[in-house]
Amino acid sequence: MKRAYNFNAGPAALPLEVLQEAQAELLDFGGTGMSIMELSHRSKDYDAVHGRAQELLRKLMGIPEEYEVLFLQGGASLQFSMVPLNLLAEDQTANYILTGSWSEKALAEAAKVGQTKIGASGKEGKYSRIPAQEELAISGDEAYVHITSNNTIYGTQWKEFPYTKEVPLVADMSSDILSKPIEVSQFALIYAGAQKNLGPSGVTVVVIHKDLLSRSREDLPTMLNYNTHAKARSLYNTPPTFGIYLLGKVLSWVDRKGGVEAIARQNELKARLLYDAIDQSDGFYRGHAEADSRSLMNVTFNLATEELEKEFLAEAKEAGFVGLGGHRSIGGCRASIYNAVPVQACEALRDFMAAFKAKH
Ligand SMILES: *Cc1c(COP(=O)(O)O)cnc(C)c1O
């Protein structure tokens, strides 16, 4: 067996150890004589897995007591709707900072629910940078301010989160959750689809300050109300048990590696390998993001012509690299280097980039 150099944007690489553990337990989980997928979600065996994953996420992210940790379904995309449905009252406005396609989508869903405004937009500059604090229009009476912490498609990332006065800050962290230490108390709500940094697709993590739970209207559909899931420990209905099980294994893996600090150091090293390859190429490779907004998770770049990009991608594929094509909306190239992508894969890509440049 030869594992691919997997630079997929999502679903993305999982730690090999995690896959091997799951493989070893697949037919008989913990002496039950069943796979984890075949257990009742009301059983003690599953409950322990569920509770352990919630506790580990709390520990690794340093999530304070005043927050609920929810495991939901519907992806980050359902959160685009659930956030305004629960948090945006009729007489209020939600403030969206636009830093890429995912923020635009989040805004579009909120606009179906209530009043919105745009606190800043990087669209004119092709979303190549994160706005500075002085550029943000935040009046102070909004229902919440929404940001996308890492822009998966454009390859930019907030380095310092915005100051929003007294307004609760909501963040879509789908593509950089658990990639570096953050101060959870800066946020009122954090959400993330699991399939980039946390596990397989099918689970969505929501971390929500308990104070916000009182905002939800009682006439919301039951499944769309955060209170339903908070009260039931995310066991109101059948949760995605296999996904949560794997999420727990990924969290244990992060813990064993030394936690989020250790992962962050490795992520910085990986990103530096690739950005150095771009910066030291005399313009052969051109980074999309401005230097101080560069994402440590998604490295986006172009070559001189589309022809050359096509050649690059074809040869890369030939050499065993997967997932290097840019998102269909912007083209170019993108290497997604989430937590589970090994340093060695980034070194191999750096070497490939140098060799391709030398040849052309
Ligand atoms: C991938 C991604 C999404 C979409 O997630 P789904 O789980 O597919 O709904 C939303 N936001 C960001 C920042 C993403 O990277």
CSV table of C-alpha atoms and ligand atoms in Angstrom, one decimal:
chain,number,residue,atom,x,y,z
A,1,MET,CA,0.0,0.0,0.0
A,2,LYS,CA,1.2,3.5,-0.9
A,3,ARG,CA,-0.5,6.4,0.9
A,4,ALA,CA,-1.0,9.5,-1.4
A,5,TYR,CA,0.4,12.9,-0.7
A,6,ASN,CA,-3.0,14.2,0.1
A,7,PHE,CA,-3.5,18.0,-0.2
A,8,ASN,CA,-7.3,17.8,-0.5
A,9,ALA,CA,-9.2,20.9,0.7
A,10,GLY,CA,-12.0,18.9,2.4
A,11,PRO,CA,-12.8,16.1,3.1
A,12,ALA,CA,-9.1,16.0,3.7
A,13,ALA,CA,-6.2,13.9,5.1
A,14,LEU,CA,-6.8,12.0,8.3
A,15,PRO,CA,-3.9,10.8,10.6
A,16,LEU,CA,-2.8,7.3,9.5
A,17,GLU,CA,-2.7,6.2,13.1
A,18,VAL,CA,-6.4,7.1,13.5
A,19,LEU,CA,-7.4,5.1,10.4
A,20,GLN,CA,-5.4,2.1,11.6
A,21,GLU,CA,-7.0,2.2,15.1
A,22,ALA,CA,-10.5,2.4,13.5
A,23,GLN,CA,-9.5,-0.5,11.2
A,24,ALA,CA,-8.4,-2.6,14.1
A,25,GLU,CA,-11.6,-2.0,16.0
A,26,LEU,CA,-14.0,-2.1,13.1
A,27,LEU,CA,-15.5,-5.6,13.6
A,28,ASP,CA,-15.4,-5.6,17.4
A,29,PHE,CA,-15.5,-2.4,19.3
A,30,GLY,CA,-14.2,-2.7,22.9
A,31,GLY,CA,-15.3,-6.4,23.2
A,32,THR,CA,-18.9,-5.7,22.2
A,33,GLY,CA,-18.8,-8.0,19.3
A,34,MET,CA,-20.1,-5.1,17.1
A,35,SER,CA,-18.6,-2.2,15.2
A,36,ILE,CA,-19.2,1.2,16.7
A,37,MET,CA,-21.6,1.9,13.9
A,38,GLU,CA,-23.8,-1.0,15.1
A,39,LEU,CA,-24.2,0.2,18.7
A,40,SER,CA,-27.2,2.0,20.0
A,41,HIS,CA,-26.6,5.7,20.5
A,42,ARG,CA,-28.3,5.2,23.8
A,43,SER,CA,-25.8,2.5,24.9
A,44,LYS,CA,-23.2,3.0,27.6
A,45,ASP,CA,-20.4,2.1,25.2
A,46,TYR,CA,-21.4,4.8,22.7
A,47,ASP,CA,-22.1,7.3,25.4
A,48,ALA,CA,-18.6,7.0,26.7
A,49,VAL,CA,-17.2,7.7,23.2
A,50,HIS,CA,-19.5,10.7,22.8
A,51,GLY,CA,-18.7,12.2,26.2
A,52,ARG,CA,-15.0,11.6,25.8
A,53,ALA,CA,-14.9,13.5,22.5
A,54,GLN,CA,-16.7,16.5,24.0
A,55,GLU,CA,-14.3,16.5,27.0
A,56,LEU,CA,-11.2,16.2,24.8
A,57,LEU,CA,-12.3,19.1,22.6
A,58,ARG,CA,-12.9,21.2,25.8
A,59,LYS,CA,-9.5,20.3,27.0
A,60,LEU,CA,-7.6,20.9,23.8
A,61,MET,CA,-9.3,24.2,22.9
A,62,GLY,CA,-9.5,25.4,26.5
A,63,ILE,CA,-13.3,25.8,26.3
A,64,PRO,CA,-14.6,27.4,29.5
A,65,GLU,CA,-17.5,26.0,31.5
A,66,GLU,CA,-19.9,28.7,30.3
A,67,TYR,CA,-19.9,27.2,26.8
A,68,GLU,CA,-21.8,24.3,25.4
A,69,VAL,CA,-20.0,21.9,22.9
A,70,LEU,CA,-22.5,20.5,20.4
A,71,PHE,CA,-22.1,17.9,17.7
A,72,LEU,CA,-24.6,18.6,14.9
A,73,GLN,CA,-25.2,17.6,11.3
A,74,GLY,CA,-25.8,19.6,8.2
A,75,GLY,CA,-22.3,20.9,7.8
A,76,ALA,CA,-21.0,24.4,8.3
A,77,SER,CA,-23.6,25.3,5.6
A,78,LEU,CA,-26.5,24.6,7.9
A,79,GLN,CA,-24.8,26.9,10.5
A,80,PHE,CA,-25.1,29.7,8.0
A,81,SER,CA,-28.9,29.4,8.6
A,82,MET,CA,-28.9,28.3,12.3
A,83,VAL,CA,-26.8,31.2,13.5
A,84,PRO,CA,-29.2,33.9,12.3
A,85,LEU,CA,-32.3,31.8,13.1
A,86,ASN,CA,-31.2,31.5,16.7
A,87,LEU,CA,-29.4,34.8,17.2
A,88,LEU,CA,-30.9,37.5,15.0
A,89,ALA,CA,-34.0,39.1,16.4
A,90,GLU,CA,-36.4,41.0,14.1
A,91,ASP,CA,-35.4,44.5,15.3
A,92,GLN,CA,-31.7,43.8,15.0
A,93,THR,CA,-29.0,43.6,12.4
A,94,ALA,CA,-26.3,41.1,11.8
A,95,ASN,CA,-22.9,42.3,10.7
A,96,TYR,CA,-20.9,40.2,8.2
A,97,ILE,CA,-17.2,40.7,7.4
A,98,LEU,CA,-16.7,39.4,4.0
A,99,THR,CA,-13.3,37.7,3.4
A,100,GLY,CA,-14.2,35.1,0.8
A,101,SER,CA,-16.8,32.9,-0.8
A,102,TRP,CA,-17.8,31.2,2.5
A,103,SER,CA,-18.5,34.5,4.2
A,104,GLU,CA,-20.6,35.5,1.2
A,105,LYS,CA,-22.6,32.3,1.5
A,106,ALA,CA,-23.1,32.8,5.2
A,107,LEU,CA,-24.3,36.4,4.6
A,108,ALA,CA,-26.7,35.2,1.9
A,109,GLU,CA,-28.4,32.8,4.3
A,110,ALA,CA,-28.6,35.4,7.1
A,111,ALA,CA,-30.2,37.9,4.7
A,112,LYS,CA,-33.1,35.3,4.2
A,113,VAL,CA,-33.7,35.4,7.9
A,114,GLY,CA,-33.3,39.0,8.9
A,115,GLN,CA,-31.5,42.3,8.5
A,116,THR,CA,-27.8,42.2,7.6
A,117,LYS,CA,-25.0,44.6,6.9
A,118,ILE,CA,-21.5,44.3,5.6
A,119,GLY,CA,-18.9,45.4,8.1
A,120,ALA,CA,-16.1,45.2,5.5
A,121,SER,CA,-15.5,43.4,2.2
A,122,GLY,CA,-12.3,42.3,0.5
A,123,LYS,CA,-14.1,41.4,-2.7
A,124,GLU,CA,-12.6,44.2,-4.8
A,125,GLY,CA,-9.1,43.0,-4.0
A,126,LYS,CA,-10.1,39.4,-4.9
A,127,TYR,CA,-10.1,38.5,-1.3
A,128,SER,CA,-6.3,38.6,-1.1
A,129,ARG,CA,-6.1,40.0,2.4
A,130,ILE,CA,-7.8,40.3,5.7
A,131,PRO,CA,-9.1,43.8,6.6
A,132,ALA,CA,-7.4,45.8,9.3
A,133,GLN,CA,-9.3,46.7,12.5
A,134,GLU,CA,-9.6,50.4,11.2
A,135,GLU,CA,-11.5,49.2,8.1
A,136,LEU,CA,-14.3,47.5,10.0
A,137,ALA,CA,-17.6,49.2,10.4
A,138,ILE,CA,-19.0,48.0,13.7
A,139,SER,CA,-21.6,50.2,15.3
A,140,GLY,CA,-21.9,48.3,18.6
A,141,ASP,CA,-25.6,47.5,18.6
A,142,GLU,CA,-25.6,44.6,16.1
A,143,ALA,CA,-26.9,41.2,17.1
A,144,TYR,CA,-23.5,39.7,16.3
A,145,VAL,CA,-20.5,40.1,14.0
A,146,HIS,CA,-19.7,37.1,11.8
A,147,ILE,CA,-16.2,36.3,10.5
A,148,THR,CA,-14.6,33.4,8.6
A,149,SER,CA,-11.4,32.7,10.5
A,150,ASN,CA,-9.7,31.0,7.6
A,151,ASN,CA,-10.6,31.4,4.0
A,152,THR,CA,-10.3,28.0,2.5
A,153,ILE,CA,-10.7,29.0,-1.1
A,154,TYR,CA,-8.6,32.2,-1.2
A,155,GLY,CA,-6.0,31.1,1.3
A,156,THR,CA,-6.1,34.0,3.8
A,157,GLN,CA,-6.5,33.8,7.6
A,158,TRP,CA,-7.2,36.2,10.4
A,159,LYS,CA,-4.0,36.6,12.5
A,160,GLU,CA,-5.6,38.7,15.2
A,161,PHE,CA,-9.4,38.5,15.7
A,162,PRO,CA,-11.3,41.7,15.4
A,163,TYR,CA,-12.4,43.8,18.3
A,164,THR,CA,-16.2,44.0,18.2
A,165,LYS,CA,-17.0,46.2,21.2
A,166,GLU,CA,-19.8,44.6,23.1
A,167,VAL,CA,-21.1,42.7,20.1
A,168,PRO,CA,-20.9,38.9,20.2
A,169,LEU,CA,-18.3,37.5,17.7
A,170,VAL,CA,-19.4,34.5,15.7
A,171,ALA,CA,-16.7,32.6,13.7
A,172,ASP,CA,-16.8,30.0,11.0
A,173,MET,CA,-13.6,28.1,11.8
A,174,SER,CA,-14.3,25.1,9.5
A,175,SER,CA,-10.8,25.2,8.0
A,176,ASP,CA,-8.6,26.2,10.9
A,177,ILE,CA,-10.2,25.0,14.1
A,178,LEU,CA,-7.6,23.3,16.4
A,179,SER,CA,-4.8,24.4,14.1
A,180,LYS,CA,-3.4,26.9,16.7
A,181,PRO,CA,-4.2,28.1,20.2
A,182,ILE,CA,-7.1,30.5,20.4
A,183,GLU,CA,-8.9,32.3,23.2
A,184,VAL,CA,-12.4,30.9,23.1
A,185,SER,CA,-13.7,33.6,25.4
A,186,GLN,CA,-13.2,36.1,22.6
A,187,PHE,CA,-16.1,34.3,20.8
A,188,ALA,CA,-19.8,33.9,21.4
A,189,LEU,CA,-20.1,31.1,19.0
A,190,ILE,CA,-17.7,29.0,16.9
A,191,TYR,CA,-18.7,26.5,14.3
A,192,ALA,CA,-16.8,24.1,12.1
A,193,GLY,CA,-17.6,21.2,9.7
A,194,ALA,CA,-15.3,18.4,10.9
A,195,GLN,CA,-14.0,17.3,7.5
A,196,LYS,CA,-10.9,19.6,7.3
A,197,ASN,CA,-9.2,19.5,10.7
A,198,LEU,CA,-11.3,17.4,13.0
A,199,GLY,CA,-12.4,14.2,11.3
A,200,PRO,CA,-14.7,12.9,8.6
A,201,SER,CA,-17.6,14.8,7.1
A,202,GLY,CA,-21.0,14.4,8.7
A,203,VAL,CA,-20.2,16.1,12.1
A,204,THR,CA,-20.4,19.8,12.7
A,205,VAL,CA,-18.9,21.2,15.9
A,206,VAL,CA,-20.6,24.2,17.5
A,207,VAL,CA,-19.2,25.9,20.6
A,208,ILE,CA,-21.7,28.3,22.0
A,209,HIS,CA,-21.7,30.6,25.0
A,210,LYS,CA,-24.7,29.6,27.2
A,211,ASP,CA,-25.9,33.2,27.4
A,212,LEU,CA,-26.8,33.1,23.8
A,213,LEU,CA,-29.1,30.2,24.2
A,214,SER,CA,-31.9,32.4,25.6
A,215,ARG,CA,-32.1,34.2,22.3
A,216,SER,CA,-33.6,31.4,20.3
A,217,ARG,CA,-37.3,31.8,19.6
A,218,GLU,CA,-39.5,29.0,20.8
A,219,ASP,CA,-41.3,28.6,17.5
A,220,LEU,CA,-38.1,27.5,15.7
A,221,PRO,CA,-38.2,24.0,14.3
A,222,THR,CA,-36.9,21.7,17.0
A,223,MET,CA,-33.9,20.5,15.2
A,224,LEU,CA,-32.8,24.0,14.3
A,225,ASN,CA,-32.9,25.3,17.9
A,226,TYR,CA,-29.5,25.2,19.7
A,227,ASN,CA,-31.3,24.6,23.0
A,228,THR,CA,-32.6,21.2,21.8
A,229,HIS,CA,-29.1,19.9,21.3
A,230,ALA,CA,-27.6,21.7,24.3
A,231,LYS,CA,-30.2,20.1,26.6
A,232,ALA,CA,-29.8,16.7,25.2
A,233,ARG,CA,-25.9,16.6,25.0
A,234,SER,CA,-26.3,16.4,21.2
A,235,LEU,CA,-28.3,13.2,21.7
A,236,TYR,CA,-31.7,14.5,21.0
A,237,ASN,CA,-31.9,12.3,17.9
A,238,THR,CA,-29.4,9.8,16.4
A,239,PRO,CA,-26.1,11.6,16.1
A,240,PRO,CA,-23.5,10.6,13.4
A,241,THR,CA,-21.9,8.1,15.7
A,242,PHE,CA,-19.1,6.9,13.5
A,243,GLY,CA,-18.1,10.4,12.7
A,244,ILE,CA,-18.0,11.4,16.4
A,245,TYR,CA,-16.0,8.3,17.2
A,246,LEU,CA,-13.4,9.2,14.6
A,247,LEU,CA,-13.5,12.8,15.7
A,248,GLY,CA,-12.6,11.5,19.2
A,249,LYS,CA,-9.7,9.6,17.8
A,250,VAL,CA,-8.4,12.6,16.0
A,251,LEU,CA,-8.6,14.6,19.2
A,252,SER,CA,-6.7,11.9,21.1
A,253,TRP,CA,-4.1,12.0,18.3
A,254,VAL,CA,-3.7,15.8,18.7
A,255,ASP,CA,-3.4,15.3,22.5
A,256,ARG,CA,-0.7,12.7,22.1
A,257,LYS,CA,1.2,15.0,19.8
A,258,GLY,CA,1.4,17.6,22.5
A,259,GLY,CA,-1.8,19.4,22.0
A,260,VAL,CA,-2.6,22.5,20.0
A,261,GLU,CA,0.6,24.3,20.7
A,262,ALA,CA,2.7,21.5,19.3
A,263,ILE,CA,0.4,21.2,16.3
A,264,ALA,CA,0.6,24.9,15.7
A,265,ARG,CA,4.4,24.8,15.6
A,266,GLN,CA,4.3,22.0,13.0
A,267,ASN,CA,1.7,23.9,11.0
A,268,GLU,CA,4.0,26.9,10.9
A,269,LEU,CA,6.9,24.8,9.7
A,270,LYS,CA,4.8,23.2,7.0
A,271,ALA,CA,3.4,26.5,5.7
A,272,ARG,CA,6.9,28.0,5.8
A,273,LEU,CA,8.3,25.2,3.5
A,274,LEU,CA,5.7,26.0,0.9
A,275,TYR,CA,5.6,29.8,1.1
A,276,ASP,CA,9.5,29.8,1.0
A,277,ALA,CA,9.2,27.7,-2.2
A,278,ILE,CA,6.9,30.4,-3.6
A,279,ASP,CA,8.9,33.4,-2.4
A,280,GLN,CA,12.2,32.0,-3.5
A,281,SER,CA,11.0,31.1,-7.0
A,282,ASP,CA,11.7,34.6,-8.6
A,283,GLY,CA,8.1,34.9,-9.5
A,284,PHE,CA,7.7,31.5,-11.1
A,285,TYR,CA,5.1,30.8,-8.4
A,286,ARG,CA,2.9,33.7,-7.3
A,287,GLY,CA,1.1,33.6,-4.0
A,288,HIS,CA,-2.5,34.8,-4.1
A,289,ALA,CA,-2.7,36.1,-0.6
A,290,GLU,CA,-0.8,39.2,0.7
A,291,ALA,CA,2.1,38.1,2.9
A,292,ASP,CA,0.6,39.3,6.2
A,293,SER,CA,-2.8,37.6,5.5
A,294,ARG,CA,-1.4,34.2,4.4
A,295,SER,CA,-3.2,31.1,5.6
A,296,LEU,CA,-1.3,28.4,7.4
A,297,MET,CA,-3.9,25.9,6.2
A,298,ASN,CA,-4.5,26.6,2.5
A,299,VAL,CA,-1.5,27.8,0.4
A,300,THR,CA,-2.9,29.3,-2.8
A,301,PHE,CA,-0.7,30.2,-5.8
A,302,ASN,CA,-0.6,30.7,-9.5
A,303,LEU,CA,1.9,30.1,-12.3
A,304,ALA,CA,2.6,32.5,-15.2
A,305,THR,CA,-0.1,31.1,-17.5
A,306,GLU,CA,-3.1,28.8,-17.3
A,307,GLU,CA,-1.2,26.4,-19.6
A,308,LEU,CA,1.7,26.2,-17.2
A,309,GLU,CA,-0.7,25.6,-14.3
A,310,LYS,CA,-2.3,22.8,-16.2
A,311,GLU,CA,1.1,21.2,-16.8
A,312,PHE,CA,2.1,21.7,-13.2
A,313,LEU,CA,-1.1,20.0,-12.0
A,314,ALA,CA,-0.8,17.1,-14.5
A,315,GLU,CA,2.8,16.4,-13.5
A,316,ALA,CA,2.0,16.7,-9.8
A,317,LYS,CA,-0.7,14.2,-10.2
A,318,GLU,CA,1.6,11.9,-12.0
A,319,ALA,CA,4.1,12.2,-9.1
A,320,GLY,CA,1.5,11.1,-6.6
A,321,PHE,CA,0.2,14.5,-5.3
A,322,VAL,CA,-3.5,14.8,-4.8
A,323,GLY,CA,-5.8,17.8,-4.5
A,324,LEU,CA,-3.6,20.6,-5.7
A,325,GLY,CA,-6.1,22.2,-8.1
A,326,GLY,CA,-7.5,25.5,-6.9
A,327,HIS,CA,-11.2,25.8,-6.1
A,328,ARG,CA,-13.3,25.7,-9.2
A,329,SER,CA,-14.3,29.4,-8.5
A,330,ILE,CA,-10.8,30.8,-8.7
A,331,GLY,CA,-8.6,28.2,-10.4
A,332,GLY,CA,-4.9,28.2,-9.9
A,333,CYS,CA,-3.3,25.9,-7.4
A,334,ARG,CA,-3.9,25.3,-3.8
A,335,ALA,CA,-2.2,23.0,-1.2
A,336,SER,CA,-4.4,22.4,1.8
A,337,ILE,CA,-2.1,21.5,4.7
A,338,TYR,CA,-4.4,20.8,7.6
A,339,ASN,CA,-3.2,19.2,10.9
A,340,ALA,CA,-3.1,15.7,9.6
A,341,VAL,CA,-0.9,16.4,6.6
A,342,PRO,CA,2.6,15.3,7.5
A,343,VAL,CA,5.7,17.6,7.2
A,344,GLN,CA,7.2,15.0,4.9
A,345,ALA,CA,4.4,15.6,2.4
A,346,CYS,CA,5.1,19.3,2.4
A,347,GLU,CA,8.8,18.6,1.9
A,348,ALA,CA,8.0,16.4,-1.1
A,349,LEU,CA,5.8,19.1,-2.6
A,350,ARG,CA,8.5,21.7,-2.1
A,351,ASP,CA,11.0,19.5,-3.8
A,352,PHE,CA,8.5,18.9,-6.6
A,353,MET,CA,7.9,22.6,-7.1
A,354,ALA,CA,11.7,23.3,-7.3
A,355,ALA,CA,12.2,20.5,-9.8
A,356,PHE,CA,9.2,21.6,-11.9
A,357,LYS,CA,10.6,25.2,-12.0
A,358,ALA,CA,14.0,24.0,-13.0
A,359,LYS,CA,12.6,22.0,-15.8
A,360,HIS,CA,10.5,25.0,-17.1
B,1,LIG,C1,-15.7,23.8,3.8
B,1,LIG,C2,-16.2,25.0,4.4
B,1,LIG,C3,-17.5,25.3,4.5
B,1,LIG,C4,-18.6,24.3,4.0
B,1,LIG,O1,-18.7,23.3,4.9
B,1,LIG,P1,-19.8,22.1,4.7
B,1,LIG,O2,-19.6,21.3,5.9
B,1,LIG,O3,-19.6,21.5,3.4
B,1,LIG,O4,-21.2,22.8,4.8
B,1,LIG,C5,-17.9,26.4,5.1
B,1,LIG,N1,-17.0,27.3,5.6
B,1,LIG,C6,-15.7,27.1,5.4
B,1,LIG,C7,-14.7,28.2,5.9
B,1,LIG,C8,-15.2,26.0,4.8
B,1,LIG,O5,-13.9,25.8,4.7
